[in-house]
Short mmCIF file of C-alpha atoms and ligand atoms in Angstrom, two decimals:
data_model
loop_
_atom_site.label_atom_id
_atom_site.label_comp_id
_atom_site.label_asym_id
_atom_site.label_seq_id
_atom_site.Cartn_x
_atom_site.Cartn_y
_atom_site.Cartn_z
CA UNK K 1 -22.26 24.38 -12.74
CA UNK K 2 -19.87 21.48 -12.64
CA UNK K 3 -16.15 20.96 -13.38
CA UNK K 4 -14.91 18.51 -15.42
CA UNK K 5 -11.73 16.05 -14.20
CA UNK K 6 -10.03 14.52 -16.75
CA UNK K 7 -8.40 11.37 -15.06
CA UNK K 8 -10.24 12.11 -12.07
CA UNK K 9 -9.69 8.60 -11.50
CA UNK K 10 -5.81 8.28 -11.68
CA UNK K 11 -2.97 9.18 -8.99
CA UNK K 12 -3.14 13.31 -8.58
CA UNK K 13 -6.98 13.65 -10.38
CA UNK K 14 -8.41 11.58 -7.30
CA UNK K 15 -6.52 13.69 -4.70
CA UNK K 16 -8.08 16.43 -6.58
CA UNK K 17 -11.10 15.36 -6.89
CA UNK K 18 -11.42 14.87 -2.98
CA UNK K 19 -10.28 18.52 -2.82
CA UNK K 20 -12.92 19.65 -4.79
CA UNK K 21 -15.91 17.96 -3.13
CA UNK K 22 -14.77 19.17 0.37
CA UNK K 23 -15.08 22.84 -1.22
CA UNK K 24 -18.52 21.34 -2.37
CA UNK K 25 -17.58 21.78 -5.97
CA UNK K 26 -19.98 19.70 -8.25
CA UNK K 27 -17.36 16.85 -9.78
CA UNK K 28 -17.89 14.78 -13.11
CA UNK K 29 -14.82 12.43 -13.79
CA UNK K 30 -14.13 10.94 -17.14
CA UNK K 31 -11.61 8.27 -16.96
CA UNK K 32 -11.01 5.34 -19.12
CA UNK K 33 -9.37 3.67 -16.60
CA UNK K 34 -6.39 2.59 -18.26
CA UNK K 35 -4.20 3.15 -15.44
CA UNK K 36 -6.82 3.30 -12.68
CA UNK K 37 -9.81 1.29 -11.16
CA UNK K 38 -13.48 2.19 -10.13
CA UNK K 39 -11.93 1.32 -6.48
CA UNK K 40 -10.62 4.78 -6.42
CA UNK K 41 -13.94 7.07 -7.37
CA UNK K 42 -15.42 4.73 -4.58
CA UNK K 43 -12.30 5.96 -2.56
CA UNK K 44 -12.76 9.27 -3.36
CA UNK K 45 -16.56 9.02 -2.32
CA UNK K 46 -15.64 7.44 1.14
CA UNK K 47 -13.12 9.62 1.60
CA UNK K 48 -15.50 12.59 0.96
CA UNK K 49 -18.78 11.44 2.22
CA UNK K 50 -19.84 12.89 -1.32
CA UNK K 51 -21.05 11.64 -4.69
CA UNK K 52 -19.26 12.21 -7.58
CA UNK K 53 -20.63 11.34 -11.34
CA UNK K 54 -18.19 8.70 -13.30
CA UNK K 55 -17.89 7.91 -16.96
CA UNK K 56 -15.45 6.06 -18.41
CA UNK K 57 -14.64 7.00 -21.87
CA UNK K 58 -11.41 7.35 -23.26
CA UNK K 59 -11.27 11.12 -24.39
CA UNK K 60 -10.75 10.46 -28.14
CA UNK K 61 -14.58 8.86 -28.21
CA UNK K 62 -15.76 12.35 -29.56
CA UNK K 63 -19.42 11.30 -29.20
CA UNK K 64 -18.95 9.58 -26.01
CA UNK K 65 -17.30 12.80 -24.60
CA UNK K 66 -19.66 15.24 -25.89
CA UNK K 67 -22.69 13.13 -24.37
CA UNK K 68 -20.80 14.42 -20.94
CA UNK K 69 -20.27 17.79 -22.25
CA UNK K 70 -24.37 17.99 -23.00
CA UNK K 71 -25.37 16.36 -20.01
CA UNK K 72 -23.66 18.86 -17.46
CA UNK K 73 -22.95 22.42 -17.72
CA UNK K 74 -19.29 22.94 -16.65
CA UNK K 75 -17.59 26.03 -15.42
CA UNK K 76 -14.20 24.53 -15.84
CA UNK K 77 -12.05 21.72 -16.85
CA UNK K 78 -9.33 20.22 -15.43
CA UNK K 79 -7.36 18.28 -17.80
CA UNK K 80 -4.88 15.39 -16.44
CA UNK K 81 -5.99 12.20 -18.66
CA UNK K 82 -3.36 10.85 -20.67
CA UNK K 83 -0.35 9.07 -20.66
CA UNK K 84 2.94 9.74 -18.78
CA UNK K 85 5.64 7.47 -18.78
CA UNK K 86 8.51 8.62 -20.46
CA UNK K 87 9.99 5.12 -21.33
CA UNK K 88 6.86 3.55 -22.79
CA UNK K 89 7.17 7.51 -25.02
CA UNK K 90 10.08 6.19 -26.30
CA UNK K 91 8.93 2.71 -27.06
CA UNK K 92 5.25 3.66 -28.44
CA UNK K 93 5.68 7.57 -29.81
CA UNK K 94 2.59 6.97 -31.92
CA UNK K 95 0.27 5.75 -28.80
CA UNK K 96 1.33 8.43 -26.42
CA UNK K 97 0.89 11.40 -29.75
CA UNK K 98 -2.57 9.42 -30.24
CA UNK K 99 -3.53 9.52 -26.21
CA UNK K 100 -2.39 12.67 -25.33
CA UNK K 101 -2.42 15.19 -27.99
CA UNK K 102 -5.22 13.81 -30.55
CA UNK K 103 -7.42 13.25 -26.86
CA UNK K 104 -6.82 16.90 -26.00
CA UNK K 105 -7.93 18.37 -29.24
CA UNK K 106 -11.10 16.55 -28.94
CA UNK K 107 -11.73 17.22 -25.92
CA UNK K 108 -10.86 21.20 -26.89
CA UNK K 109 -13.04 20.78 -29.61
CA UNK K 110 -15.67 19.57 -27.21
CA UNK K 111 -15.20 22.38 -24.93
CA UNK K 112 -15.75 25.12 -27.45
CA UNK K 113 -18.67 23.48 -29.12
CA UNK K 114 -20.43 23.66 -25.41
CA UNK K 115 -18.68 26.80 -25.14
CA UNK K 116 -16.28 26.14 -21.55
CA UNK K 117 -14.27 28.71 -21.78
CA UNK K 118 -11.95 27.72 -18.76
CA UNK K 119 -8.70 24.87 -18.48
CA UNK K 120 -6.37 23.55 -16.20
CA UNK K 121 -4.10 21.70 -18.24
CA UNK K 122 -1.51 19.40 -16.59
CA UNK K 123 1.69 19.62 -17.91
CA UNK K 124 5.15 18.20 -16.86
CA UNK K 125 8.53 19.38 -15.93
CA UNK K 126 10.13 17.45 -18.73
CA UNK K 127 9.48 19.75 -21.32
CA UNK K 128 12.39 21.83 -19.71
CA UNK K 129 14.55 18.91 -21.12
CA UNK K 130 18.31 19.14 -19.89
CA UNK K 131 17.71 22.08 -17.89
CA UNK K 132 20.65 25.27 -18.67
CA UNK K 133 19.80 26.45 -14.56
CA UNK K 134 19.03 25.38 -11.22
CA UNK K 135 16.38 26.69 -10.25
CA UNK K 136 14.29 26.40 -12.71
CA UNK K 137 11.89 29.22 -13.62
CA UNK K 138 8.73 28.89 -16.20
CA UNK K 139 10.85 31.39 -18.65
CA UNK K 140 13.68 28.64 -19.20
CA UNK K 141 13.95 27.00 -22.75
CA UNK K 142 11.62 24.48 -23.30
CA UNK K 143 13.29 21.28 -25.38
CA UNK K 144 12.17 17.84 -24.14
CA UNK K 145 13.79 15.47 -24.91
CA UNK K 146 11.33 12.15 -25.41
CA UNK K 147 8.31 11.97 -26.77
CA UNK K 148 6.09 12.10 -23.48
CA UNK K 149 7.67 15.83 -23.26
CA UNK K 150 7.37 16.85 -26.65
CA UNK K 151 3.40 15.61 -26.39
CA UNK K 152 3.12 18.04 -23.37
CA UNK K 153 5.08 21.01 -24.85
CA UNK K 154 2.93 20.63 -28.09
CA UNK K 155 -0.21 20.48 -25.85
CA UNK K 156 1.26 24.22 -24.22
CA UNK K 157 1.69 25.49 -27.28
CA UNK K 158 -2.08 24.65 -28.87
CA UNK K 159 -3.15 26.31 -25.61
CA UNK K 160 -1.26 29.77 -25.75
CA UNK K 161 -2.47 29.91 -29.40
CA UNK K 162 -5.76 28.93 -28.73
CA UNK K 163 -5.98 31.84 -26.20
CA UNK K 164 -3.81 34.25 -28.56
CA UNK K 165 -6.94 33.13 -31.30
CA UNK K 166 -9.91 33.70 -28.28
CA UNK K 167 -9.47 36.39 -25.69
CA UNK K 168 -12.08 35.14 -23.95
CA UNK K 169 -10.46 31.88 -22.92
CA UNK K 170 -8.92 31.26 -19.28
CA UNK K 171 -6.28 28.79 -19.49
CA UNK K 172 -3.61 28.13 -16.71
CA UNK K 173 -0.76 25.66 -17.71
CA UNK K 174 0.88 23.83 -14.63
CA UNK K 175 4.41 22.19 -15.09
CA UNK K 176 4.06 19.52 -12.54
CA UNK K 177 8.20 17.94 -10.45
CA UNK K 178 7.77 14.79 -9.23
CA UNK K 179 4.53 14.27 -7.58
CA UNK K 180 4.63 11.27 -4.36
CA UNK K 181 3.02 10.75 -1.58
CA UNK K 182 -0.69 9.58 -0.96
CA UNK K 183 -4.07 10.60 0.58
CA UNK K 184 -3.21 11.16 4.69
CA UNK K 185 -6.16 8.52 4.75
CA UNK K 186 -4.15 5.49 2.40
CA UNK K 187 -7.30 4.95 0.40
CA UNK K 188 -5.96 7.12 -2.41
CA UNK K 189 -2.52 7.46 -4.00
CA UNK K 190 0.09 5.95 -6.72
CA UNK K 191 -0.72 2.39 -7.33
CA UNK K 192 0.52 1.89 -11.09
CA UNK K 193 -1.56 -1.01 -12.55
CA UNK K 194 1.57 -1.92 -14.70
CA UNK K 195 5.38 -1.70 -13.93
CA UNK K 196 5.83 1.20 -12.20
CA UNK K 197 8.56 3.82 -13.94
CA UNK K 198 9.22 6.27 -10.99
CA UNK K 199 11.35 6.12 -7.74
CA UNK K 200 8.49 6.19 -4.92
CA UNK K 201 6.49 3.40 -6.00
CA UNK K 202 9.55 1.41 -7.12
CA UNK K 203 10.82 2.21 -3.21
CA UNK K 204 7.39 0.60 -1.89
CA UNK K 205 7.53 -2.58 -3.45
CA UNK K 206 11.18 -3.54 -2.01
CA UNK K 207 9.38 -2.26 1.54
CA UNK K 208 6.87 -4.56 0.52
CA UNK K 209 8.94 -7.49 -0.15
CA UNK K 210 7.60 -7.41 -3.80
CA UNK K 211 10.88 -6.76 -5.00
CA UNK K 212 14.55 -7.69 -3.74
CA UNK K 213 16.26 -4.25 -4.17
CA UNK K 214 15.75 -0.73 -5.45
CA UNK K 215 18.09 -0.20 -8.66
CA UNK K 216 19.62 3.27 -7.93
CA UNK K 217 20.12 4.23 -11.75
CA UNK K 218 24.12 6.58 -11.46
CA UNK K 219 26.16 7.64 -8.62
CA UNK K 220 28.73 9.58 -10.74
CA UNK K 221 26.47 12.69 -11.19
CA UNK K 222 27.33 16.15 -10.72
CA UNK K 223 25.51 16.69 -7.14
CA UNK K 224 26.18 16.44 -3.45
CA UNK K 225 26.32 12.37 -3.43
CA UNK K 226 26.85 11.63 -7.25
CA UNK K 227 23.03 10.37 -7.53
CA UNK K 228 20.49 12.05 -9.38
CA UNK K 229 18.79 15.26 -7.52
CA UNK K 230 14.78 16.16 -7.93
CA UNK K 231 12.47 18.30 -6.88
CA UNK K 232 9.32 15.95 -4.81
CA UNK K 233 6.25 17.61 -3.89
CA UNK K 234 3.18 15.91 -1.59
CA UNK K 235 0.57 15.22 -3.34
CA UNK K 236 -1.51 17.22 -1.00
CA UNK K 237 0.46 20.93 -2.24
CA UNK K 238 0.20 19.71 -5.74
CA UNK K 239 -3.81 19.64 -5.79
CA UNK K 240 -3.70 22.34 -3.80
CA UNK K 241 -1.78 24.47 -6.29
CA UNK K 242 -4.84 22.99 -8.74
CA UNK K 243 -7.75 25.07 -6.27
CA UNK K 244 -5.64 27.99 -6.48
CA UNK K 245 -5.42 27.82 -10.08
CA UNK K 246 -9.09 27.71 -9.68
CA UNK K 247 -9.18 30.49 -8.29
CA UNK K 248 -7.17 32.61 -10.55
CA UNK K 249 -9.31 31.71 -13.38
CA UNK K 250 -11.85 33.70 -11.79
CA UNK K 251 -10.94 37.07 -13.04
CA UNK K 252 -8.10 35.85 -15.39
CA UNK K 253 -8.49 35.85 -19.28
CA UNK K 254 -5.72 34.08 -21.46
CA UNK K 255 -2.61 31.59 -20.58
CA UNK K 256 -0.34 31.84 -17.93
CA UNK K 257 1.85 28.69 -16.68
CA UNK K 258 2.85 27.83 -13.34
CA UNK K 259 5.72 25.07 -11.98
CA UNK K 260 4.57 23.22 -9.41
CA UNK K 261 7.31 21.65 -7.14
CA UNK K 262 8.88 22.40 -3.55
CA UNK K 263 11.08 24.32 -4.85
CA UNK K 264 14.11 21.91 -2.74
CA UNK K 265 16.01 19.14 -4.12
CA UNK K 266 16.94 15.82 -2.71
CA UNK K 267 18.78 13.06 -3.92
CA UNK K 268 17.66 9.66 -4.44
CA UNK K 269 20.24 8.43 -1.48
CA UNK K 270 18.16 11.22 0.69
CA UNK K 271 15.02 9.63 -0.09
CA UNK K 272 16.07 6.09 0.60
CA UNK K 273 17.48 7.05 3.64
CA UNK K 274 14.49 9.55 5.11
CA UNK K 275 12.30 6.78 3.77
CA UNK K 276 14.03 4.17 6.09
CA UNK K 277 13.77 7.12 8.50
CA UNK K 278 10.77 8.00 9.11
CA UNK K 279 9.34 4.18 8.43
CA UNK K 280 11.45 2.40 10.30
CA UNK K 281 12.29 -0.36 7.18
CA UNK K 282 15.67 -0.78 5.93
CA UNK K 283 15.86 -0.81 1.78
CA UNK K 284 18.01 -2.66 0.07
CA UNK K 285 19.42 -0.96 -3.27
CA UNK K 286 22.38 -1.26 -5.35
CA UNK K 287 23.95 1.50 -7.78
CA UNK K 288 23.40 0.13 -11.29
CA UNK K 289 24.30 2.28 -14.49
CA UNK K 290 22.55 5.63 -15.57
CA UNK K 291 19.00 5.62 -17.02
CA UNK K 292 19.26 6.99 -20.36
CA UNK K 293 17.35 10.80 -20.48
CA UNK K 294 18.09 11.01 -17.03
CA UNK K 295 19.01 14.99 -16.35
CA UNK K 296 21.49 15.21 -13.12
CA UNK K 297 19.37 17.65 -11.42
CA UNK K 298 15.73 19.06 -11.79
CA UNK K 299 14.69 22.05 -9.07
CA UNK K 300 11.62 24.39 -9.57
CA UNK K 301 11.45 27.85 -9.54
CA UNK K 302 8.16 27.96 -7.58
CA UNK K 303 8.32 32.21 -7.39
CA UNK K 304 5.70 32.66 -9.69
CA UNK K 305 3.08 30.16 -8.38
CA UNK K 306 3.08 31.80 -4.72
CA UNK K 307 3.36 35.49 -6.17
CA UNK K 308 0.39 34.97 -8.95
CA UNK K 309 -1.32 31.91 -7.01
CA UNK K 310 -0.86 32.98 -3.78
CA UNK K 311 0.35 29.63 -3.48
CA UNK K 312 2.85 27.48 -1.21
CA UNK K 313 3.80 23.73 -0.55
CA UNK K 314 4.15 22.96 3.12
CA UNK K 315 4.55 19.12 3.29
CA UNK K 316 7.92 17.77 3.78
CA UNK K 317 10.00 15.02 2.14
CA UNK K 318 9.53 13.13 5.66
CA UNK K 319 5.47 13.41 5.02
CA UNK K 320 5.46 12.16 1.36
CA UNK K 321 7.54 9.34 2.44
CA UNK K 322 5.21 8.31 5.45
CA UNK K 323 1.95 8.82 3.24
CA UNK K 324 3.25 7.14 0.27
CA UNK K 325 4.49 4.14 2.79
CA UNK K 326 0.69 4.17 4.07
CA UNK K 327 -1.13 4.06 1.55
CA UNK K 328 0.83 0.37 0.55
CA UNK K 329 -0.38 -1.04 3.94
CA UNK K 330 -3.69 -0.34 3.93
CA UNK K 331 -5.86 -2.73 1.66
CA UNK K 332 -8.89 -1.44 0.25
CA UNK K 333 -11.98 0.07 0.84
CA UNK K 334 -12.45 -3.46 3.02
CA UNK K 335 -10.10 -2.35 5.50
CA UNK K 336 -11.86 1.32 5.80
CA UNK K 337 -14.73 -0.85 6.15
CA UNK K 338 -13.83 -2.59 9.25
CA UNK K 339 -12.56 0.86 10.51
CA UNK K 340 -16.35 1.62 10.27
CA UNK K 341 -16.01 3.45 7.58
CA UNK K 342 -19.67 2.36 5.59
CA UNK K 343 -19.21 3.14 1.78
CA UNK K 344 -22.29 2.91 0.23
CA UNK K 345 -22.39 1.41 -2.86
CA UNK K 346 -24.17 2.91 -5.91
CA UNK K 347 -24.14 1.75 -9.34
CA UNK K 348 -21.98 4.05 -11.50
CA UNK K 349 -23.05 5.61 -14.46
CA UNK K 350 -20.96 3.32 -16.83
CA UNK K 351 -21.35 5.11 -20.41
CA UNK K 352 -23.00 2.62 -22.70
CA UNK K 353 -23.80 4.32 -25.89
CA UNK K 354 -27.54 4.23 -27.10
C1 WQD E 1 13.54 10.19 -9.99
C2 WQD E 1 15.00 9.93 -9.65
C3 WQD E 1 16.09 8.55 -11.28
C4 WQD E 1 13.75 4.95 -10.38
C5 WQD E 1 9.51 11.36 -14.21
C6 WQD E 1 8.95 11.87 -15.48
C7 WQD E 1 8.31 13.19 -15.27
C8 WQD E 1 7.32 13.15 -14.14
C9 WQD E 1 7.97 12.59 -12.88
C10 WQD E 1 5.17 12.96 -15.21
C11 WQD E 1 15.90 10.01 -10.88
C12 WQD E 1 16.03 7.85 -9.92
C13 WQD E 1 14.24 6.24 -10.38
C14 WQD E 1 14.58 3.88 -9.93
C15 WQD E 1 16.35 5.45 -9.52
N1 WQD E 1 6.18 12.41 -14.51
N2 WQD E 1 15.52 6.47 -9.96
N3 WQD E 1 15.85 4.18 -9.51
O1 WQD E 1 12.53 10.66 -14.14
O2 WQD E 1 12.62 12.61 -12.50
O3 WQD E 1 10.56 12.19 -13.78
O4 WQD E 1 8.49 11.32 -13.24
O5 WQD E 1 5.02 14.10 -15.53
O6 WQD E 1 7.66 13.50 -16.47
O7 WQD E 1 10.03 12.04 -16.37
O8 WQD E 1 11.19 10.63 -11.98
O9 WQD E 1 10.82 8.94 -10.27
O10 WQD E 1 11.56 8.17 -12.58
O11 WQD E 1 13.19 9.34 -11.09
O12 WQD E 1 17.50 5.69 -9.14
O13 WQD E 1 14.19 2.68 -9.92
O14 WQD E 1 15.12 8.61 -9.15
O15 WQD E 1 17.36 8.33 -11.91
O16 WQD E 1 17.14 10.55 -10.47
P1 WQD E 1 11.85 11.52 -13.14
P2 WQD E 1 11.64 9.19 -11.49
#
């Protein structure tokens, strides 16, 4: 049996991905790599010393999709393709509604005709919206507050009724903080193809010289320097909350979700600073005004994961800031290269309809 990964190709699928095929885990990855290149399945190979199978086709291709679905027998899906900025949301509702929600249904609709009766589904702490308490826990109100949230909570709710509908589905929902960090290797991590939209990468590129200064968006909040608090968790602990998800699906039947985060908050003048810390580069930034939907503060409530998922994070803020520095300085799977690292090539099976 395989298991599917949705976006297998992008930022946390490939991390995930790599997890997987060191618990020698048969992987398929479907990515339309809209956000991603076939750089990082080759990364994800190297990094492994495994094969993994590759199509890219963009979920909504129903008969692309369900030429995977016949082709392998999967045991589970993990589901993290779609679309996740909540700016372009606001600029292209339609696009993300189409990408996200319209992708998942087929792809649900592929899963029960081929009868896979088992999802991770990767959801996002922004369907918390302005958040009533700190921490907070997966019981809180749910009411995002842009259309990239309201995609994810609608996606939550298809799933609960879906397993209200079929008691024989396993489905584990995970509401993910803010993901940084990379691979400890560099070969793998965030590297947006387009403007990025979060803090991390947006720190990288002034360390990189490929931008003058880091816009720090409000320092008039409510918090312990005025700019806006969040809850960052390594890349790493976020996949590995993913395997333990796994493993509850085991012996689990219906829909339980999960937040994923460190459960600690730091500001954005904390993460310049430990940034310029523990990499030894000074950052120049300069306060500009508030980013509108910003929320002052966003800290998880990570109880239920480690009682139910036996699962904790153990990276800290100064290891997501030295892996997500890393992963900028090393080039590509050239540079592994001539660290000896031999990558052998193999021709991918690019999906070309019949
Ligand atoms: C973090 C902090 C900004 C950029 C988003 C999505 C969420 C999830 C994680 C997908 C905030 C400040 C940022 C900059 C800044 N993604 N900031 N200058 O907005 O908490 O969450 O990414 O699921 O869905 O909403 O993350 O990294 O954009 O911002 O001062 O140039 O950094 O104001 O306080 P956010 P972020």
């Amino acid at each position: 049996m395989a298991i599917l990964v949705t976006g297998g190709a992008g930022y946390i699928g490939s991390q995930i991905c790599v997890d997987l095929l060191a618990l020698n885990k048969d992987v398929v990855i479907v990515d339309d790599l809209s956000n991603s290149t076939l750089e990082v399945v080759e990364n994800i190979e190297l990094i492994s010393g495994k094969k993994v199978h590759f199509f890219q086709v963009d979920l909504k291709n129903k008969i692309e999709l369900d030429l995977v679905f016949r082709t392998f027998r999967f045991s589970e899906v993990i589901h993290l393709a779609g679309v996740k900025s909540v700016n372009d949301s606001i600029q292209n509702p339609l696009e993300y509604y189409s990408q996200n929600i319209l992708g998942t249904i087929i792809l649900l609709d592929c899963m029960k005709k081929n009868n896979v009766k088992k999802i991770i589904f990767s959801s996002s702490a922004t369907v918390y919206g302005v958040p009533e308490k700190i921490p907070i826990a997966e019981s809180a109100k749910t009411e995002p507050i842009n259309p990239y949230g309201l995609t994810k909570l609608a996606i939550e709710q298809l799933l609960n009724a879906l397993a209200n509908a079929n008691k024989d589905l396993s489905i584990v929902i995970l509401r993910y903080f803010n993901p940084i960090g990379a691979h400890e290797s560099g070969l793998i991590g965030e590297k947006p193809l387009s403007k990025p939209n979060n803090l991390m990468p947006f720190i990288t590129q002034v360390a990189m010289k490929e931008r003058e200064y880091l816009n720090v968006f409000g320092d008039d909040y409510d918090t312990k320097d005025g700019t806006g608090v969040r809850d960052y968790i390594h890349i790493a602990d976020l996949s590995s909350g993913h395997i333990m998800a796994l493993n509850y699906l085991d012996d689990f039947k219906g829909c339980e979700t999960f937040n994923l985060g460190s459960g600690t908050g730091f500001s954005v003048l904390e993460i310049i600073n430990a940034f310029q810390r523990v990499n030894g580069i000074h950052l120049n930034y300069r306060v500009v005004e508030k980013r509108k939907g910003d929320v002052a503060v966003c800290i998880a409530d990570i109880a239920k994961a480690a009682l139910l998922l036996n699962w904790r994070p153990n990276k800290t803020i100064e290891d997501m800031c030295k892996d997500s520095w890393k992963i900028q300085q090393m080039q590509s799977v050239a540079l592994a290269k001539e660290e000896g690292i031999i990558i052998e090539k193999r021709k991918y099976e690019l999906w070309i309809p019949q």
